[in-house]
XYZ file of C-alpha atoms in Angstrom:
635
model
C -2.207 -13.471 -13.427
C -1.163 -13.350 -9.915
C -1.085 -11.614 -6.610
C 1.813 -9.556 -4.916
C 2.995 -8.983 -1.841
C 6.006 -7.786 0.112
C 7.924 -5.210 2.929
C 11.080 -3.333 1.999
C 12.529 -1.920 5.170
C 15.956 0.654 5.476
C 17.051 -2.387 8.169
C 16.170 -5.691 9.025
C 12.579 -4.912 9.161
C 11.125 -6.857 6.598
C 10.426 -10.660 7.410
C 9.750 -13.765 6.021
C 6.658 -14.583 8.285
C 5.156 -11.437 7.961
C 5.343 -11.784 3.949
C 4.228 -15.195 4.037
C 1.013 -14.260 6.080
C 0.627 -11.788 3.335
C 0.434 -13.743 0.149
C -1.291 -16.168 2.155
C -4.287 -14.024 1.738
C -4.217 -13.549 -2.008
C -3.956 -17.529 -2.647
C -7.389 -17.041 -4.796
C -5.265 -14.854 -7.355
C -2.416 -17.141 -7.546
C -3.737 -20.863 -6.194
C -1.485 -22.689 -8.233
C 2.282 -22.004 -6.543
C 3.221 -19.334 -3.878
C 7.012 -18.364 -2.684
C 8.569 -15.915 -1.135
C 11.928 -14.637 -1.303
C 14.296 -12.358 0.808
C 15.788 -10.194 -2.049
C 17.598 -8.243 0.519
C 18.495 -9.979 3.900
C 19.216 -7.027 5.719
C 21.218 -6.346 8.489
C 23.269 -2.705 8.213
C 21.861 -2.561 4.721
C 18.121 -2.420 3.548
C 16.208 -5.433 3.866
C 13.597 -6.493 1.376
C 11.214 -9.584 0.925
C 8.941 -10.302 -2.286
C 6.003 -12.632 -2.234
C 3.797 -14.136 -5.368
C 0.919 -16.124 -5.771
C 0.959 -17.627 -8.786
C -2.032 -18.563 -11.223
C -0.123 -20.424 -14.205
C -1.110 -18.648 -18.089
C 2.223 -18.433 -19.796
C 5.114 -20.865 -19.404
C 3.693 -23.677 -17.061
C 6.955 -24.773 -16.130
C 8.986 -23.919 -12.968
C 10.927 -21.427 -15.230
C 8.213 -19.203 -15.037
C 7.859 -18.754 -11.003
C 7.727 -15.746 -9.114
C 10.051 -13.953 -7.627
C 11.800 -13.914 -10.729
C 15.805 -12.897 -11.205
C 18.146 -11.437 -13.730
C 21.187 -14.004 -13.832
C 23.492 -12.364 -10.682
C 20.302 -12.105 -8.704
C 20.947 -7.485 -8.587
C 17.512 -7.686 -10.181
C 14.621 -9.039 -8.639
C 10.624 -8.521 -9.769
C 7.589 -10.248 -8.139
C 4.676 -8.911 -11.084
C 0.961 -9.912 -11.583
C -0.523 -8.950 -15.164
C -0.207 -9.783 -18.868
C 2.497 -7.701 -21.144
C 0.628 -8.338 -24.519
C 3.715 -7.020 -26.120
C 6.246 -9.256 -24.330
C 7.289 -10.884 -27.300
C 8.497 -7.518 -29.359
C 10.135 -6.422 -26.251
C 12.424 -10.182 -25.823
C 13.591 -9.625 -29.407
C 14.566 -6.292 -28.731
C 16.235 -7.324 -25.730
C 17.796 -10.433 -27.138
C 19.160 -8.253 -29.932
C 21.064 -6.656 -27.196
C 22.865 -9.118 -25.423
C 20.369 -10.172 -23.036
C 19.560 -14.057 -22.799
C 16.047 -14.985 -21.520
C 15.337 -18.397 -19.500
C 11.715 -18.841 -19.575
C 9.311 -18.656 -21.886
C 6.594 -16.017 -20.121
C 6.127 -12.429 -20.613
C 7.727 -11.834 -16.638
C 11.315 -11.812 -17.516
C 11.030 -9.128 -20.023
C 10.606 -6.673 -16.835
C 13.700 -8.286 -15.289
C 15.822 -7.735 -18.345
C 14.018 -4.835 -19.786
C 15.368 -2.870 -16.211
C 18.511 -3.757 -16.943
C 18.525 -2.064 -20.651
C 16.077 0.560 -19.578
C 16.139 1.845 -15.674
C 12.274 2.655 -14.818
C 12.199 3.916 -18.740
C 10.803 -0.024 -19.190
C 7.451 0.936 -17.528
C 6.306 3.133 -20.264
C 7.622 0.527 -22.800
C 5.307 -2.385 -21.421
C 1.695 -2.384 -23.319
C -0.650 -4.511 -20.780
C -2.190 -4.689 -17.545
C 0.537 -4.597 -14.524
C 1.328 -4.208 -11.286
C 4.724 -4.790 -10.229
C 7.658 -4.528 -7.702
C 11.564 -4.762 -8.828
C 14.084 -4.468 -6.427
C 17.492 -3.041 -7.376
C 20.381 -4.733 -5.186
C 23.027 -2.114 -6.679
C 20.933 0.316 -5.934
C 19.500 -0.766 -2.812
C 16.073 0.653 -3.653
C 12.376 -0.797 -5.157
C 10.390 0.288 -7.679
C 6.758 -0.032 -8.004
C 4.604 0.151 -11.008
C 1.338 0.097 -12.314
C -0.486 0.236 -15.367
C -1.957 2.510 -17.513
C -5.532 2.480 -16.513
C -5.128 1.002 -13.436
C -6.556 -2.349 -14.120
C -4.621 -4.440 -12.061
C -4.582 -2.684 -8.088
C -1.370 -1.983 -5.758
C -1.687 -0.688 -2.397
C 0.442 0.527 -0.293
C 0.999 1.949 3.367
C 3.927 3.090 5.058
C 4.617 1.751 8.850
C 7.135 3.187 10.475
C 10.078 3.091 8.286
C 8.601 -0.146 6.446
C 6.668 0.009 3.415
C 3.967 -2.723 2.802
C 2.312 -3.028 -0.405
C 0.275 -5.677 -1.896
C -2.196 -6.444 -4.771
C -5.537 -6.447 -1.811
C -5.569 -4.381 1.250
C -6.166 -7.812 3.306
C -2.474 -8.836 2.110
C -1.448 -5.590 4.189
C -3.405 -6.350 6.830
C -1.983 -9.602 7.596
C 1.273 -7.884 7.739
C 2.806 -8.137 11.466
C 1.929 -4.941 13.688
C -0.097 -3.341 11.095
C -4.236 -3.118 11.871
C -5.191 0.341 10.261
C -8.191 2.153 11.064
C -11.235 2.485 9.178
C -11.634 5.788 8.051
C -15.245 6.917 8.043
C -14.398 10.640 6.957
C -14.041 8.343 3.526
C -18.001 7.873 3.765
C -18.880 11.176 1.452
C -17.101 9.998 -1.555
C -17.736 6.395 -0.927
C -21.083 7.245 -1.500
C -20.894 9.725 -3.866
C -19.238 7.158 -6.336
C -19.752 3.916 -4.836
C -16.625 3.403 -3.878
C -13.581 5.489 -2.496
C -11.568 6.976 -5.609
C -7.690 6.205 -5.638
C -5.549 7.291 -4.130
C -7.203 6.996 -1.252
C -9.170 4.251 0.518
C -11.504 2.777 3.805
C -8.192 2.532 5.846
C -6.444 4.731 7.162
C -3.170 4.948 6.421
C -3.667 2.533 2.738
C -3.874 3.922 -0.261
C -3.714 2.864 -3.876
C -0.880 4.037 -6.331
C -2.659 5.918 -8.845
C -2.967 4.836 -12.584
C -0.352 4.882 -15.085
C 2.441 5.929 -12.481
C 5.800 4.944 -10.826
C 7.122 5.010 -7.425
C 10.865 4.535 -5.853
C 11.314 3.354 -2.390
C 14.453 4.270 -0.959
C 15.817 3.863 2.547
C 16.565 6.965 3.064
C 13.974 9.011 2.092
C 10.928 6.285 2.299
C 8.679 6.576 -0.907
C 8.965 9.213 -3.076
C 5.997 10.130 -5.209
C 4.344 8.643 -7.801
C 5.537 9.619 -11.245
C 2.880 9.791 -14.495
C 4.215 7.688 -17.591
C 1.054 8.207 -19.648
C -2.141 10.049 -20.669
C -3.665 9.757 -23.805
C -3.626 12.978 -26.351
C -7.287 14.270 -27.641
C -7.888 15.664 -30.609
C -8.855 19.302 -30.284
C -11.179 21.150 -33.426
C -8.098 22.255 -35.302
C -6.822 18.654 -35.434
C -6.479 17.672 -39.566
C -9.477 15.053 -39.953
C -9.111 11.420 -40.967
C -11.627 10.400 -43.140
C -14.464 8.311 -42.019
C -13.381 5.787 -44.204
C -9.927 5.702 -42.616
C -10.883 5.863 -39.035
C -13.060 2.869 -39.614
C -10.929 0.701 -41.292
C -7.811 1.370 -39.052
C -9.856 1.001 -36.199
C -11.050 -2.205 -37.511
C -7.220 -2.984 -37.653
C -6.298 -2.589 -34.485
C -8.653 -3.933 -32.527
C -8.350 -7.122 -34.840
C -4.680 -6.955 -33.664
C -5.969 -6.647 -29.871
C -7.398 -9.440 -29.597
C -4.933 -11.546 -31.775
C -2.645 -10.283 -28.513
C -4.796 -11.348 -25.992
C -5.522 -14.702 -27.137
C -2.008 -16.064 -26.189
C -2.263 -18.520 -23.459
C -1.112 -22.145 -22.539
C -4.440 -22.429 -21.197
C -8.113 -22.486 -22.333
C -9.865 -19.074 -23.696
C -13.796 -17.977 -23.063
C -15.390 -14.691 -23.480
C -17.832 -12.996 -21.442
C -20.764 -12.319 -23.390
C -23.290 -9.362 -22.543
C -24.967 -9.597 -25.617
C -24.242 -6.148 -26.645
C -21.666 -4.559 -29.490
C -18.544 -4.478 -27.359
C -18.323 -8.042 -25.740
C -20.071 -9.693 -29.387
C -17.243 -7.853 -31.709
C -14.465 -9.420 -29.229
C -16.749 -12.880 -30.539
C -16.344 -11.896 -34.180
C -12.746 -11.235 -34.322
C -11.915 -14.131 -31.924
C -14.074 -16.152 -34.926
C -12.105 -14.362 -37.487
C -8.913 -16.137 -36.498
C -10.401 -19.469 -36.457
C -10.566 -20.312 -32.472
C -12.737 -22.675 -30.946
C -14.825 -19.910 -28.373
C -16.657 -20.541 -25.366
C -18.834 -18.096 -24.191
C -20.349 -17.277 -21.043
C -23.900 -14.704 -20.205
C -25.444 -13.988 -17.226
C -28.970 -13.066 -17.381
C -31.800 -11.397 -15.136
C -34.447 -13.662 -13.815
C -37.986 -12.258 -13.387
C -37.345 -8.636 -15.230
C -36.953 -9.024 -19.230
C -35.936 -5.363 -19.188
C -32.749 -5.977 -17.135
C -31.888 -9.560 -19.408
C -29.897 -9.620 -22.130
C -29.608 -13.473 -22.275
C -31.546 -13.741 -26.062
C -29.337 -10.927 -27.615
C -26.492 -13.224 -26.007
C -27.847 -15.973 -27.966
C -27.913 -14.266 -31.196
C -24.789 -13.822 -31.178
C -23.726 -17.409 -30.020
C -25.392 -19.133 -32.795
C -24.112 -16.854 -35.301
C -20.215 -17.686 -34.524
C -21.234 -21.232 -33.428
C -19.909 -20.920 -29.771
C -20.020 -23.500 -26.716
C -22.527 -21.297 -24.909
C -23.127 -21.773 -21.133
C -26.279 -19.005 -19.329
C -26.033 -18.113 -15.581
C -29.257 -17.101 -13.999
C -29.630 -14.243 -11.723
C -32.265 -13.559 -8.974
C -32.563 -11.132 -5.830
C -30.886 -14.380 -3.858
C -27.229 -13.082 -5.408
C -27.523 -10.601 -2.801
C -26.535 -13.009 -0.448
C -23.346 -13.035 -2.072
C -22.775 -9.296 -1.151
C -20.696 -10.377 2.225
C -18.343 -12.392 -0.193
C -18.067 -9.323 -2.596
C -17.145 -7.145 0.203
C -14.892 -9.875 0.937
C -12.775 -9.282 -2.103
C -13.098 -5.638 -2.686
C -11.840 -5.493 1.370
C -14.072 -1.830 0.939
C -17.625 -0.856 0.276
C -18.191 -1.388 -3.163
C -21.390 0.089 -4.647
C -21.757 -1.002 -7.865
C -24.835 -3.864 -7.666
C -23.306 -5.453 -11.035
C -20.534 -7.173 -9.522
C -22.870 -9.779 -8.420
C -23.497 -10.943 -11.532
C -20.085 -10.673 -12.794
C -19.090 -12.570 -9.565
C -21.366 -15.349 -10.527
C -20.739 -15.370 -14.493
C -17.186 -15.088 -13.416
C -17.377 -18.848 -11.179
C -19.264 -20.112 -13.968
C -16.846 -19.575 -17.082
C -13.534 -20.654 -14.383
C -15.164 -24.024 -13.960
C -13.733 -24.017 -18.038
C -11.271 -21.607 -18.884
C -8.611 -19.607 -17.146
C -8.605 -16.680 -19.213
C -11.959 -14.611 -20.508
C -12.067 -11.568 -22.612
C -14.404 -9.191 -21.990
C -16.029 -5.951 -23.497
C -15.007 -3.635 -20.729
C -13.873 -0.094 -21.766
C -15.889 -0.086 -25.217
C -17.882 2.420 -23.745
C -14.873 4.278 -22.366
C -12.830 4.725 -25.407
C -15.726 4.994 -27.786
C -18.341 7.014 -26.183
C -21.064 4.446 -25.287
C -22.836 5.418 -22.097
C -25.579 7.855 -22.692
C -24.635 10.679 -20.021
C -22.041 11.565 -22.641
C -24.616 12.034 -25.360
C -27.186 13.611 -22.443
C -23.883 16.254 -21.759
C -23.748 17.060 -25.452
C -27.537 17.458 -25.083
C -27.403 19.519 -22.244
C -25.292 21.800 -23.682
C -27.745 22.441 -26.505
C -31.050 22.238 -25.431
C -31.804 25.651 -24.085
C -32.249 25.626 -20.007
C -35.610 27.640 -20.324
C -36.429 24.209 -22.514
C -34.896 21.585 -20.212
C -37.062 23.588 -17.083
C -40.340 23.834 -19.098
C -39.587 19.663 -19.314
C -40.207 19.565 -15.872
C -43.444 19.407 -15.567
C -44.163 17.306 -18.637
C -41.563 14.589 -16.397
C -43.645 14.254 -13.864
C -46.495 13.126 -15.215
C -45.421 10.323 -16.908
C -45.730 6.773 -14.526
C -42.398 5.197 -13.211
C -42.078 1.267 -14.162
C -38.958 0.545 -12.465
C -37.788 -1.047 -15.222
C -34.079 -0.730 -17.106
C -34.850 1.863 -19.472
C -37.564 3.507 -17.558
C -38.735 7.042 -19.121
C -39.684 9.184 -15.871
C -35.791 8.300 -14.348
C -34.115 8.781 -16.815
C -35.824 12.268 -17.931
C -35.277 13.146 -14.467
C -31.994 12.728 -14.063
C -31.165 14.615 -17.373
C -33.487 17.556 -16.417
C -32.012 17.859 -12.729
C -29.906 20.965 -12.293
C -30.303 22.032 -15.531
C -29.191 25.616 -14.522
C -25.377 23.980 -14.185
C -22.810 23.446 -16.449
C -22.469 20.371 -18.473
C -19.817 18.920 -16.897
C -21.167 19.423 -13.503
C -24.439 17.865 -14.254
C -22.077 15.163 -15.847
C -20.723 14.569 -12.649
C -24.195 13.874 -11.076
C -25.161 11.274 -13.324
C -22.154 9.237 -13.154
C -22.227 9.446 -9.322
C -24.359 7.504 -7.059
C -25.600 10.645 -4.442
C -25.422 13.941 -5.749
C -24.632 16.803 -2.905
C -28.424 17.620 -2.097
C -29.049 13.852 -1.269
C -26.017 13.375 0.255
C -26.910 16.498 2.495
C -30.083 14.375 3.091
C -28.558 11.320 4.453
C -25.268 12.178 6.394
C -24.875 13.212 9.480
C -24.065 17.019 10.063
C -20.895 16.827 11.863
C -19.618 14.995 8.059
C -21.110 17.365 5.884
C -18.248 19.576 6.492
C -16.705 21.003 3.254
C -18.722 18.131 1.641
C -18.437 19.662 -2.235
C -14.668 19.980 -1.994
C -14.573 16.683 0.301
C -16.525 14.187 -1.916
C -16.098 15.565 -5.534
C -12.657 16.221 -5.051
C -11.443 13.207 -7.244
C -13.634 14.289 -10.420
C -12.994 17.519 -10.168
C -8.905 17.004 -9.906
C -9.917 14.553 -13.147
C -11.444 17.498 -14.920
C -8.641 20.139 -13.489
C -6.044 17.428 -15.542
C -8.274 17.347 -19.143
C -7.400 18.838 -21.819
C -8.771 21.690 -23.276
C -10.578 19.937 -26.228
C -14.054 19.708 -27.045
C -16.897 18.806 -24.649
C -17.005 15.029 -25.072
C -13.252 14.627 -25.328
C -12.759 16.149 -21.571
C -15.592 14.265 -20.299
C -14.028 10.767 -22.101
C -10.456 11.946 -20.474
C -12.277 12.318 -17.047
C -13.801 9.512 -17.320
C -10.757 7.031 -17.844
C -9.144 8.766 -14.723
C -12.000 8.415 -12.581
C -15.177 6.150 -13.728
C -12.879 3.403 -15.210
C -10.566 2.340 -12.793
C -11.984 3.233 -9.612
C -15.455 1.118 -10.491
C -15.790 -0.944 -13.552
C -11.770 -2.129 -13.319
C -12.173 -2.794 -9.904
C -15.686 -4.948 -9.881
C -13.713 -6.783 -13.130
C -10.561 -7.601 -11.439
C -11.627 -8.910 -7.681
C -14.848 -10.373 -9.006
C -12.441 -12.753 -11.713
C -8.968 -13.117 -9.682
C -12.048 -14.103 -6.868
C -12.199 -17.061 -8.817
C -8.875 -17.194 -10.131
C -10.016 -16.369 -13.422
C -7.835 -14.252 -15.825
C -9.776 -11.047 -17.410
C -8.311 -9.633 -20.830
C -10.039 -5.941 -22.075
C -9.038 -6.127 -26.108
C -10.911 -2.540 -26.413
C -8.467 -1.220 -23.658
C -5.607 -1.858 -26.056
C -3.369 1.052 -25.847
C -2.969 1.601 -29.635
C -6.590 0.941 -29.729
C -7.257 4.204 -27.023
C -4.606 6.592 -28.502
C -5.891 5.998 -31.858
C -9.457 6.702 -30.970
C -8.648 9.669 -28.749
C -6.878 10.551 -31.744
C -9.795 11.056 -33.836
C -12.446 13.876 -34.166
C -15.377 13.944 -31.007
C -17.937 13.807 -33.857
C -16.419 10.494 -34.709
C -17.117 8.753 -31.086
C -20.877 10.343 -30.335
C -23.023 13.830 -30.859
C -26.533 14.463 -29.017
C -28.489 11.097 -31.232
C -25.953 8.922 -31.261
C -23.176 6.925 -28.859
C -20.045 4.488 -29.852
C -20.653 5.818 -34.134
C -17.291 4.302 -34.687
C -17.425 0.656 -33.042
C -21.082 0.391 -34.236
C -19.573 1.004 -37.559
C -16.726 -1.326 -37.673
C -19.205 -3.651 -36.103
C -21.599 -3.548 -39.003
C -20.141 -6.427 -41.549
C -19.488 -8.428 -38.788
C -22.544 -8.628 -36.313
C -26.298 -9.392 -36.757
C -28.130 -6.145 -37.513
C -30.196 -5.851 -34.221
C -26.645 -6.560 -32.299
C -25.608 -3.314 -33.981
C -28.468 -1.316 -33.116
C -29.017 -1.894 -29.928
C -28.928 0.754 -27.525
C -27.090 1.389 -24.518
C -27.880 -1.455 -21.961
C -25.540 -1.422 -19.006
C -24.804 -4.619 -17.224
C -26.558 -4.363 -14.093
C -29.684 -6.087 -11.620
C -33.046 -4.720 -10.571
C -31.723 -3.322 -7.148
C -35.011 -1.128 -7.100
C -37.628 -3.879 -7.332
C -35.142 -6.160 -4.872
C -35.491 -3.410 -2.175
C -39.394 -3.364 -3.134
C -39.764 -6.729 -2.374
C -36.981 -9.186 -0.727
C -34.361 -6.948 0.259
C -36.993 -4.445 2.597
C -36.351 -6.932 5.479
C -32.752 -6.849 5.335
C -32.506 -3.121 4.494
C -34.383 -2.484 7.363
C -32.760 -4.864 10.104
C -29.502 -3.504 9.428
C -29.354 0.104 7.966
C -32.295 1.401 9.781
C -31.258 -0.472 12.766
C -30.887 1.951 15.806
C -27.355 0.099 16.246
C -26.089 0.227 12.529
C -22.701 0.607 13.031
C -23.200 3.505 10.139
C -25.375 5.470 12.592
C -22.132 7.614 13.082
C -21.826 8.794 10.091
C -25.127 9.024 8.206
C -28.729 10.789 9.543
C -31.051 8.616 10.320
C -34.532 10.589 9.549
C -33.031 11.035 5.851
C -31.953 7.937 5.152
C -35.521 6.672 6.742
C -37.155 8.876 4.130
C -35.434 7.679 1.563
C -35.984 4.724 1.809
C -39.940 5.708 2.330
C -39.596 7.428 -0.995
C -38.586 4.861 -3.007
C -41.221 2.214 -1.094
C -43.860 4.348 -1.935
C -42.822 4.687 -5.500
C -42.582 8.392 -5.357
C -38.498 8.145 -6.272
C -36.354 5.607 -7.518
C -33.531 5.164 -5.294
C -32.313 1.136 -5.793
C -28.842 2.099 -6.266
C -28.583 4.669 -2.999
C -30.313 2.171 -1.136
C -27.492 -0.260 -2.642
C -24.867 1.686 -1.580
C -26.166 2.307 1.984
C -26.583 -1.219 2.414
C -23.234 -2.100 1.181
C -21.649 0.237 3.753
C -23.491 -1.222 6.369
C -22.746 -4.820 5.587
C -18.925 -3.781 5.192
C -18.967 -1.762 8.780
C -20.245 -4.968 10.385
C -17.729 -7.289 7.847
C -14.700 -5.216 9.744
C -15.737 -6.594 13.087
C -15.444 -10.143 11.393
C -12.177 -10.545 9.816
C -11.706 -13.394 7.475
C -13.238 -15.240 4.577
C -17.018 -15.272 4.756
């Protein structure tokens, strides 16, 4: 696991200074070794230089260092990532003619080129991101992975492309300081945070999931080329058994985390207590490992912390079990988030993860996780409130209305009035649309509330445009299955893939995803919707492979995202703050938001009369990041 940097230039453009200022930024992904190398010197022809930060996982030895070369040097690839399938692909390539040097998973990209052109990228099963320079050629190729777990960004300057693994690697390239771009502020707070391929800069932006680019030096970077996209199963689709689907499943996800347990370093898992993160625990157990595990729990709200369901778990496998404690002081921490995201970033959970993250480094180097259960197998209730929705009648869902509004609002997790409100708002709407508003942060009426008029201009088109090109590119399948393939374009790598990866590499800490095994999400998309979740019921088929293997009331849990009491914090401790700086009459986001609606939200959700923690969250994460900007460097 490392970072990336570099400049490929059709001249002598590219320099060794500029790339070393680069990677000198990402030394928290990679603190163990750095180098750069000028792949291409220049001069009449192109000139290229790679840089790498290295954090040492496979093959400790110096044969395993970045920029790495095929045996004339014509080949060169600087990569950060894990290729869980590495060791099928060196036998494949041994078995024709190719001899390998090192003992890592990075050479099979040098040699696999060789064999395969840009054919390797689809061939390499892991998390990636990756540039390879062709000397032949006289051209670079950049890469990135399926689901876009590890990040690559790029921006063209002049003729000279920059690209790194952070946006602060590009801007500590030589003569490039981009502009923020506050016609970003719509989406940003729409979702949180600014949906690829686009980003807070202008002139950055973020090759898009599962895709290729070519840089040549003739005609600059081309565009990105898909690889992948998982197939659905549509109604007609000839039905595994029950039986079958859980016992395959079972399988392969047994084989996923065989895969990502190969290290030359320690293991850990992060443990959230519920069925995704404690069946990583089980199967880890199954092959006989010594496990650490690592939980991060809530103080002062039990509905928000999952520390004792952590617990459960922990005794049953007989893990080294270490608790982090959370309070509304890890918002002090949000300057150092922002730090590492180098954007706003919305989602209040990363705080946590940031803290859980340092806590399980100060152990191991590498820590699977449960991310993407909920992705591939249909956890998160809005899918089950969409199948719902498309039930219920709408004269029903209005009548509900009423009923809604008498019941009191607790602020806590699961609270009854919110979450009956958000399923009953616009029920006259489509499923999918009222999809969209519950995975979003503002909808378009509260977003009408709070900006400013001159950036309310073609605001639906503007700030849903990245869900709705997500829901333009499903398939035509049943309801859940479009809303799981929109969801893996959108939800997945633009928010919980991003808090994962800068809140671990911010500790140099390695993050592995067994449930985000390919095989593991093209079987499962494979299988019938009913399999996955119906209006009752989310995740049917991970609960049941789960069942022989977990405590009962791990199995049964419900849904219980991994997040912080952002409502009560802005209740109590965080008013103060909220107030000096986003109701300030010189917040820098002035520009761009209205003042008299974001005043009355706030109001709204003081008085009790809405709950609005995670719009308040958001507003105050722009803010902090506006004023960050005029700060550069590590808080």
């Amino acid at each position: 696991m490392c970072g990336i940097a570099g400049i490929v230039a059709p001249s002598g453009l590219a320099d060794m200074t500029g790339v070393e200022a680069m990677t000198a930024t990402l030394t928290h992904r990679g603190p163990d070794e750095g180098s750069v190398v000028a792949v291409a010197p220049g001069g009449e022809g192109p000139s290229c230089v790679l840089g790498h930060r290295r954090l040492r996982i496979l093959d400790l030895s110096s044969a395993g260092a970045q920029p790495m070369s095929n045996e004339d040097g014509t080949v060169q690839v600087t990569f950060n990532g894990e290729i869980y399938n590495f060791r099928a692909l060196r036998r494949e390539l041994e078995t024709r003619g190719h001899t390998f040097r090192s003992s890592g998973d990075t050479e099979v990209i040098v040699h696999g080129y060789e064999e395969y052109g840009d054919g390797i990228v689809g061939r390499l099963d892991g998390m990636f991101a990756f540039a390879l320079w062709d000397g032949r050629a006289g051209r670079l190729l950049l890469a990135r992975d399926r689901l876009g777990k590890k990040p690559l960004f790029l921006a063209s300057v002049g003729s000279r492309l920059l690209f790194g693994s952070e946006i602060k690697a590009l801007r500590a390239a030589p003569g490039f300081d981009p502009a923020v771009d506050l016609g970003r502020v719509p989406e940003l707070l729409a979702w949180g945070g600014v949906p690829w391929p686009r980003t807070m800069f202008e002139g950055v932006r973020q090759l898009p999931p599962a895709t290729f680019v070519w840089w040549d030096p003739k005609g600059g970077a081309g565009e990105p080329q898909m690889y992948w996209r998982p197939k659905y199963a549509d109604p007609s689709a000839s039905h595994v058994s029950w039986a079958e689907a859980v016992g395959s499943t079972r399988e392969l996800l047994h084989a996923a985390v065989e895969r990502r347990t190969v290290a030359d370093v320690p293991l850990g898992v992060l443990l959230s207590g519920g069925v995704d993160s404690s069946v990583i625990v089980a199967l880890m157990a199954r092959l006989g490992l010594e496990i650490r595990t690592f939980t991060a729990g809530i103080a002062g709200d039990v509905s928000f912390d999952e520390r004792r369901f952590a617990r459960v778990v922990a005794e049953r496998f007989g893990t080294e079990h270490i608790e982090v404690t959370v309070d509304s002081a890890a918002a002090d921490l949000l300057d150092l988030v922002l730090h590492h995201t180098d954007e706003p970033f919305a989602d209040s959970s990363a705080l946590p993860t940031y803290l859980i993250a340092k806590a399980a480094r100060n152990h191991v180097t590498v820590a699977l996780t449960g991310d993407g259960g909920d992705d591939v197998f249909a956890g998160y209730n809005r899918f089950r409130a969409a199948l719902a929705s498309a039930r219920v009648p709408k004269a029903v869902q209005r009548l509900g209305g009423a009923a809604v509004r008498a019941l009191p609002r607790t602020g806590r997790y699961l609270d009854t009035r919110s979450r009956a409100e958000r399923f009953l708002s616009r029920s006259e709407a489509e499923p999918e649309l009222r999809y969209r508003d519950w995975v979003g942060v503002f909808d378009e009426t509260q977003l009408r509330r709070v900006l400013s008029p001159e950036y309310q201009t073609g605001l639906e088109s503007a700030a849903f445009a990245a869900f709705d090109y997500g829901l333009r590119e499903a398939p035509p399948a049943p309801l859940l299955h479009r809303l799981l393939a929109v969801n893996l374009r959108t939800y997945l790598p633009n928010d919980l893939l991003v808090k994962m990866d800068r809140m671990t590499m911010a500790v140099s800490l390695e993050a592995r995803s067994p449930l985000l095994d390919t095989a593991v999400i093209e079987h499962v998309a494979a299988l019938p919707a009913s399999y996955k979740a119906d209006s009752f019921r989310t995740k049917r088929l991970l609960r049941a492979v789960a069942a022989d293997l977990l405590p009962r009331e791990i199995v049964r849990r419900p849904k219980h995202g991994f997040g912080v009491p952002v409502g009560a914090w802005f209740r109590g401790e965080l008013a103060e703050p909220f107030e000096d700086l986003v109701l300030n009459p010189a917040a820098r986001s002035a520009e761009v938001l209205n003042p008299s609606g974001v005043a009355e939200l706030y109001r709204e959700h003081r008085d009790g009369t809405a709950e609005h923690g995670h719009r308040l969250w958001s507003l105050f994460a722009l803010e902090s990041w506006l004023r960050s900007v005029e700060r550069p460097g590590t808080p």
